[in-house]
């Protein structure tokens, strides 16, 4: 449906300002991400997404499987975005520098996109091949950095869990205003990651 053209002169029946934006799955997920990042994942509803896109709620069902499907799509988008951020951060570096760069990138993603981050931290549902594949790709990025520490198998899995827990805990406290002392948070974070790195038993690189 076109909106009325406000120009005094005719537009020949076609006016670019009267056309609505294209509605597709990507647009729906982008709108959801904007809402979740600005107001929190718990504030994400189909009604708010529809309002943001200037459509009716039933129109969204052509692109997502209700609110659960939207949250799942947002989770997938969040995992993929964090993969891109960590890959960019670790290009051309290795060893301790790569580990610190990866940790900083993951923290920055969580800070800049809290809603997408919150959606992405849950383990994939069994049978969700796309989300499972993205999660494995993310693990692959971290494993590539851990390779210089000669870690593999269970040892690498424990290291990844430890790193993830450190970053998640720090970011959670940071976002909740849990750090009240007048000390630089960036330095505290780097020191924390440095302690983790020292515990890996680095053997060169």
Short mmCIF file of N, CA and C in Angstrom, two decimals, residues 2 7 17 25-26 34 39 55 83 90 94 100-101 107 111 117 143 145 155 160 171 183 191 195 203:
data_model
loop_
_atom_site.label_atom_id
_atom_site.label_comp_id
_atom_site.label_asym_id
_atom_site.label_seq_id
_atom_site.Cartn_x
_atom_site.Cartn_y
_atom_site.Cartn_z
N UNK A 2 0.60 2.18 -0.91
CA UNK A 2 1.37 3.40 -1.00
C UNK A 2 0.80 4.48 -0.11
N UNK A 7 3.91 15.83 -2.60
CA UNK A 7 4.36 16.81 -3.58
C UNK A 7 3.17 17.43 -4.28
N UNK A 17 9.46 8.07 -2.35
CA UNK A 17 9.29 8.29 -0.92
C UNK A 17 8.07 7.57 -0.39
N UNK A 25 13.55 -11.63 6.07
CA UNK A 25 14.04 -12.16 7.33
C UNK A 25 15.19 -11.34 7.89
N UNK A 26 16.09 -10.88 7.01
CA UNK A 26 17.23 -10.10 7.46
C UNK A 26 16.79 -8.79 8.10
N UNK A 34 18.37 -4.42 17.06
CA UNK A 34 18.38 -3.03 17.51
C UNK A 34 17.60 -2.88 18.81
N UNK A 39 17.44 -2.07 24.54
CA UNK A 39 16.56 -2.19 25.71
C UNK A 39 16.68 -3.51 26.47
N UNK A 55 4.86 -2.51 10.25
CA UNK A 55 4.04 -3.56 9.66
C UNK A 55 3.16 -4.15 10.76
N UNK A 83 31.99 -14.16 15.70
CA UNK A 83 33.03 -14.85 14.92
C UNK A 83 33.78 -13.84 14.06
N UNK A 90 42.25 -11.09 15.33
CA UNK A 90 43.41 -11.98 15.44
C UNK A 90 44.19 -12.14 14.13
N UNK A 94 49.69 -13.75 16.83
CA UNK A 94 49.68 -15.13 17.32
C UNK A 94 50.09 -15.14 18.78
N UNK A 100 44.97 -12.21 23.73
CA UNK A 100 44.49 -10.96 24.31
C UNK A 100 43.58 -10.23 23.32
N UNK A 101 43.95 -10.22 22.05
CA UNK A 101 43.13 -9.56 21.03
C UNK A 101 41.77 -10.23 20.90
N UNK A 107 34.85 -9.23 24.36
CA UNK A 107 34.30 -8.29 25.35
C UNK A 107 33.65 -7.10 24.64
N UNK A 111 29.83 -5.74 24.85
CA UNK A 111 29.52 -4.37 25.29
C UNK A 111 28.68 -3.63 24.26
N UNK A 117 24.48 -10.50 22.19
CA UNK A 117 25.36 -11.33 23.01
C UNK A 117 24.54 -12.22 23.93
N UNK A 143 40.10 -22.22 18.99
CA UNK A 143 41.07 -23.33 18.94
C UNK A 143 42.30 -22.97 18.12
N UNK A 145 43.69 -20.10 17.97
CA UNK A 145 44.55 -19.30 18.83
C UNK A 145 45.21 -20.17 19.89
N UNK A 155 41.76 -30.72 27.07
CA UNK A 155 42.49 -29.58 27.63
C UNK A 155 42.08 -28.28 26.95
N UNK A 160 38.80 -23.20 26.81
CA UNK A 160 37.77 -22.37 26.20
C UNK A 160 36.68 -22.04 27.21
N UNK A 171 32.14 -9.00 31.90
CA UNK A 171 31.16 -8.19 31.17
C UNK A 171 29.86 -8.05 31.96
N UNK A 183 39.43 2.64 39.18
CA UNK A 183 40.55 2.03 38.47
C UNK A 183 40.11 1.73 37.05
N UNK A 191 44.71 -7.47 32.71
CA UNK A 191 45.42 -8.22 33.75
C UNK A 191 44.76 -9.57 33.99
N UNK A 195 46.53 -13.18 33.39
CA UNK A 195 46.65 -14.25 34.38
C UNK A 195 46.17 -15.58 33.79
N UNK A 203 54.11 -22.26 25.50
CA UNK A 203 55.37 -22.92 25.16
C UNK A 203 55.97 -22.34 23.89
#
